[in-house]
Coordinates of C-alpha atoms in Angstrom, one line a residue:
X1 CA 152.8 65.7 183.7
X2 CA 150.0 64.4 181.5
X3 CA 149.4 61.2 183.5
X4 CA 147.9 62.8 186.6
X5 CA 145.4 64.9 184.5
X6 CA 144.4 61.8 182.6
X7 CA 143.9 59.9 185.9
X8 CA 141.9 62.8 187.3
X9 CA 139.6 62.9 184.2
X10 CA 139.1 59.1 184.4
X11 CA 138.2 59.3 188.0
X12 CA 135.8 62.1 187.3
X13 CA 134.1 60.2 184.5
X14 CA 133.7 57.2 186.7
X15 CA 132.1 59.3 189.5
X16 CA 129.7 60.9 186.9
X17 CA 128.8 57.4 185.5
X18 CA 128.2 56.1 189.0
X19 CA 126.0 59.1 189.9
X20 CA 124.0 58.6 186.7
X21 CA 123.5 54.9 187.5
X22 CA 122.5 55.7 191.1
X23 CA 119.9 58.2 189.9
X24 CA 118.5 55.6 187.4
X25 CA 118.4 53.0 190.2
X26 CA 116.6 55.3 192.5
X27 CA 114.0 56.0 189.8
X28 CA 113.4 52.3 189.2
X29 CA 113.2 51.6 192.9
X30 CA 110.4 54.1 193.2
X31 CA 108.3 52.2 190.5
X32 CA 108.9 48.9 192.2
X33 CA 112.0 47.4 190.5
X34 CA 115.2 46.8 192.5
X35 CA 113.2 46.7 195.7
X36 CA 112.0 44.0 198.0
X37 CA 108.4 43.7 197.1
X38 CA 107.7 40.5 195.0
X39 CA 104.0 40.9 195.2
X40 CA 103.7 37.6 197.0
X41 CA 105.8 35.6 194.6
X42 CA 108.4 33.2 195.7
X43 CA 111.5 32.2 193.7
X44 CA 112.7 28.7 193.3
X45 CA 114.5 26.5 190.8
X46 CA 112.0 24.6 188.7
X47 CA 112.0 20.9 189.8
X48 CA 108.8 19.4 188.5
X49 CA 107.4 18.7 185.1
X50 CA 104.5 21.1 185.8
X51 CA 106.8 23.9 186.8
X52 CA 109.0 23.4 183.7
X53 CA 105.9 23.1 181.4
X54 CA 104.4 26.3 182.8
X55 CA 107.8 28.1 182.5
X56 CA 108.3 27.3 178.9
X57 CA 104.6 27.9 178.1
X58 CA 104.9 31.4 179.6
X59 CA 108.1 32.1 177.6
X60 CA 106.3 31.0 174.4
X61 CA 103.3 33.1 175.0
X62 CA 105.3 36.3 175.9
X63 CA 107.7 35.9 173.0
X64 CA 104.9 35.3 170.6
X65 CA 103.0 38.4 171.9
X66 CA 106.1 40.6 171.5
X67 CA 106.8 39.2 168.0
X68 CA 110.1 37.5 168.9
X69 CA 109.0 34.1 167.7
X70 CA 106.2 32.4 165.7
X71 CA 103.6 30.4 167.6
X72 CA 104.5 26.7 168.2
X73 CA 102.0 23.9 167.8
X74 CA 103.0 22.7 171.3
X75 CA 102.4 26.1 172.9
X76 CA 105.8 26.0 174.6
X77 CA 109.3 27.2 173.7
X78 CA 111.4 24.1 174.1
X79 CA 114.8 24.1 172.4
X80 CA 117.7 21.7 172.8
X81 CA 119.1 24.1 175.4
X82 CA 116.0 23.7 177.7
X83 CA 116.3 19.9 177.5
X84 CA 119.9 19.9 178.8
X85 CA 120.1 18.4 182.3
X86 CA 122.4 21.1 183.6
X87 CA 120.2 24.0 182.4
X88 CA 118.9 25.8 185.5
X89 CA 115.4 27.3 185.1
X90 CA 114.2 29.6 187.9
X91 CA 110.6 30.4 188.4
X92 CA 108.6 32.9 190.3
X93 CA 105.4 31.4 191.6
X94 CA 102.2 32.6 193.3
X95 CA 100.6 29.6 194.7
X96 CA 100.9 27.0 191.9
X97 CA 101.0 29.6 189.1
X98 CA 104.3 30.5 187.4
X99 CA 104.5 34.3 186.9
X100 CA 108.1 34.7 186.0
X101 CA 111.0 32.7 184.4
X102 CA 114.8 33.0 184.0
X103 CA 117.0 30.2 182.6
X104 CA 120.8 29.7 182.9
X105 CA 122.2 27.7 180.0
X106 CA 125.8 26.3 180.3
X107 CA 128.1 26.5 177.4
X108 CA 129.0 23.2 175.8
X109 CA 131.1 21.9 172.9
X110 CA 128.1 20.1 171.4
X111 CA 125.5 23.0 171.5
X112 CA 127.4 26.1 172.4
X113 CA 125.1 28.9 173.6
X114 CA 121.8 30.4 172.2
X115 CA 123.7 33.6 171.4
X116 CA 126.1 31.8 169.1
X117 CA 123.3 32.2 166.6
X118 CA 124.2 35.9 166.2
X119 CA 127.4 36.5 168.2
X120 CA 129.6 33.3 167.8
X121 CA 132.6 35.4 166.8
X122 CA 132.5 37.4 170.0
X123 CA 131.8 34.4 172.2
X124 CA 134.6 32.4 170.6
X125 CA 137.1 35.2 171.6
X126 CA 135.9 34.8 175.2
X127 CA 136.2 31.1 175.0
X128 CA 139.8 31.3 173.6
X129 CA 140.6 33.5 176.5
X130 CA 139.7 30.7 178.9
X131 CA 136.3 31.9 180.1
X132 CA 133.7 29.4 181.2
X133 CA 130.5 30.8 179.8
X134 CA 126.8 30.5 180.5
X135 CA 123.8 32.4 179.2
X136 CA 120.8 34.1 180.8
X137 CA 117.8 33.4 178.6
X138 CA 114.0 33.0 178.7
X139 CA 113.6 36.0 181.0
X140 CA 109.9 36.8 181.1
X141 CA 107.2 38.0 183.5
X142 CA 103.5 38.2 183.3
X143 CA 102.4 41.8 182.8
X144 CA 101.1 42.4 186.4
X145 CA 104.6 41.6 187.9
X146 CA 106.7 43.7 185.5
X147 CA 106.9 46.6 188.1
X148 CA 107.8 44.4 191.0
X149 CA 111.1 43.1 192.4
X150 CA 110.6 39.7 190.8
X151 CA 112.9 40.3 187.9
X152 CA 115.8 41.3 190.2
X153 CA 115.1 38.4 192.5
X154 CA 115.2 35.9 189.6
X155 CA 118.5 37.4 188.6
X156 CA 119.8 37.3 192.1
X157 CA 119.0 33.5 192.4
X158 CA 120.6 33.0 188.9
X159 CA 123.8 34.8 190.0
X160 CA 124.0 32.7 193.2
X161 CA 123.7 29.6 190.9
X162 CA 126.4 30.8 188.5
X163 CA 128.7 31.6 191.4
X164 CA 128.4 28.1 192.9
X165 CA 128.8 26.5 189.5
X166 CA 132.0 28.4 188.8
X167 CA 131.1 30.3 185.7
X168 CA 133.4 33.2 184.7
X169 CA 130.9 35.1 182.6
X170 CA 127.2 35.3 181.8
X171 CA 126.0 36.3 178.4
X172 CA 122.6 37.9 177.7
X173 CA 121.3 38.8 174.2
X174 CA 118.6 41.4 174.6
X175 CA 116.6 44.1 172.8
X176 CA 118.3 47.5 173.2
X177 CA 115.3 48.8 174.9
X178 CA 116.1 46.4 177.8
X179 CA 119.7 47.4 178.1
X180 CA 119.0 49.7 181.0
X181 CA 118.1 46.9 183.4
X182 CA 121.2 45.0 182.6
X183 CA 123.4 48.1 182.8
X184 CA 122.4 48.5 186.4
X185 CA 123.5 45.0 187.0
X186 CA 126.9 46.0 185.5
X187 CA 126.5 44.1 182.2
X188 CA 128.6 45.5 179.4
X189 CA 128.2 45.3 175.7
X190 CA 130.2 42.6 173.9
X191 CA 128.3 42.4 170.6
X192 CA 126.9 45.3 168.6
X193 CA 123.4 45.6 167.2
X194 CA 122.3 42.9 164.7
X195 CA 119.2 40.7 164.0
X196 CA 118.9 37.6 166.1
X197 CA 116.7 35.9 163.5
X198 CA 117.2 35.3 159.8
X199 CA 113.5 35.2 159.3
X200 CA 112.4 38.5 160.8
X201 CA 114.0 41.8 161.9
X202 CA 114.8 41.2 165.6
X203 CA 117.5 43.6 166.6
X204 CA 119.5 42.6 169.7
X205 CA 122.8 43.3 171.4
X206 CA 125.0 40.9 173.3
X207 CA 125.9 41.8 176.9
X208 CA 128.2 40.2 179.4

């Protein structure tokens, strides 16, 4: 006799959660996110050296400004992950100018994923379960495009790439303040709050 009441409660909680997310989505649409207006930017996978250089320079500048990383002499954020031939970097461009970036890094036995730095134990559990993983990283926008649909269009293109490539799950390590965006895309938490860096306090959570 308890099972039906438990099922009813679960269904009610699910409807409440869906309604909450729908209200949040409506609010973000009103300010420009999750809409269709990209403010004239077009989304493509970076193909040229200039596009890649602009992309990783923008990532560097935004991450330095927000305090995530220290400035690099090269003025770009270029790790081994960005140098992999199968890393897909998507860019939003207005004319020849890159205004937004999102990279998808594939998991590998040699390098793993960027999030292994803080969440290797959790990711290894997923690997042992047979999941083919990738990671969404380098997600940045110039300030004037942060209230446009560019961020969601970048993610939409990335999801299309991940689907074609056959990945089972995508990981994102983000500041808790950015969790709301990923929540609306149905990401779930797989790693609790901890510092991403051993040199500075950089609290992040891992999402999937």
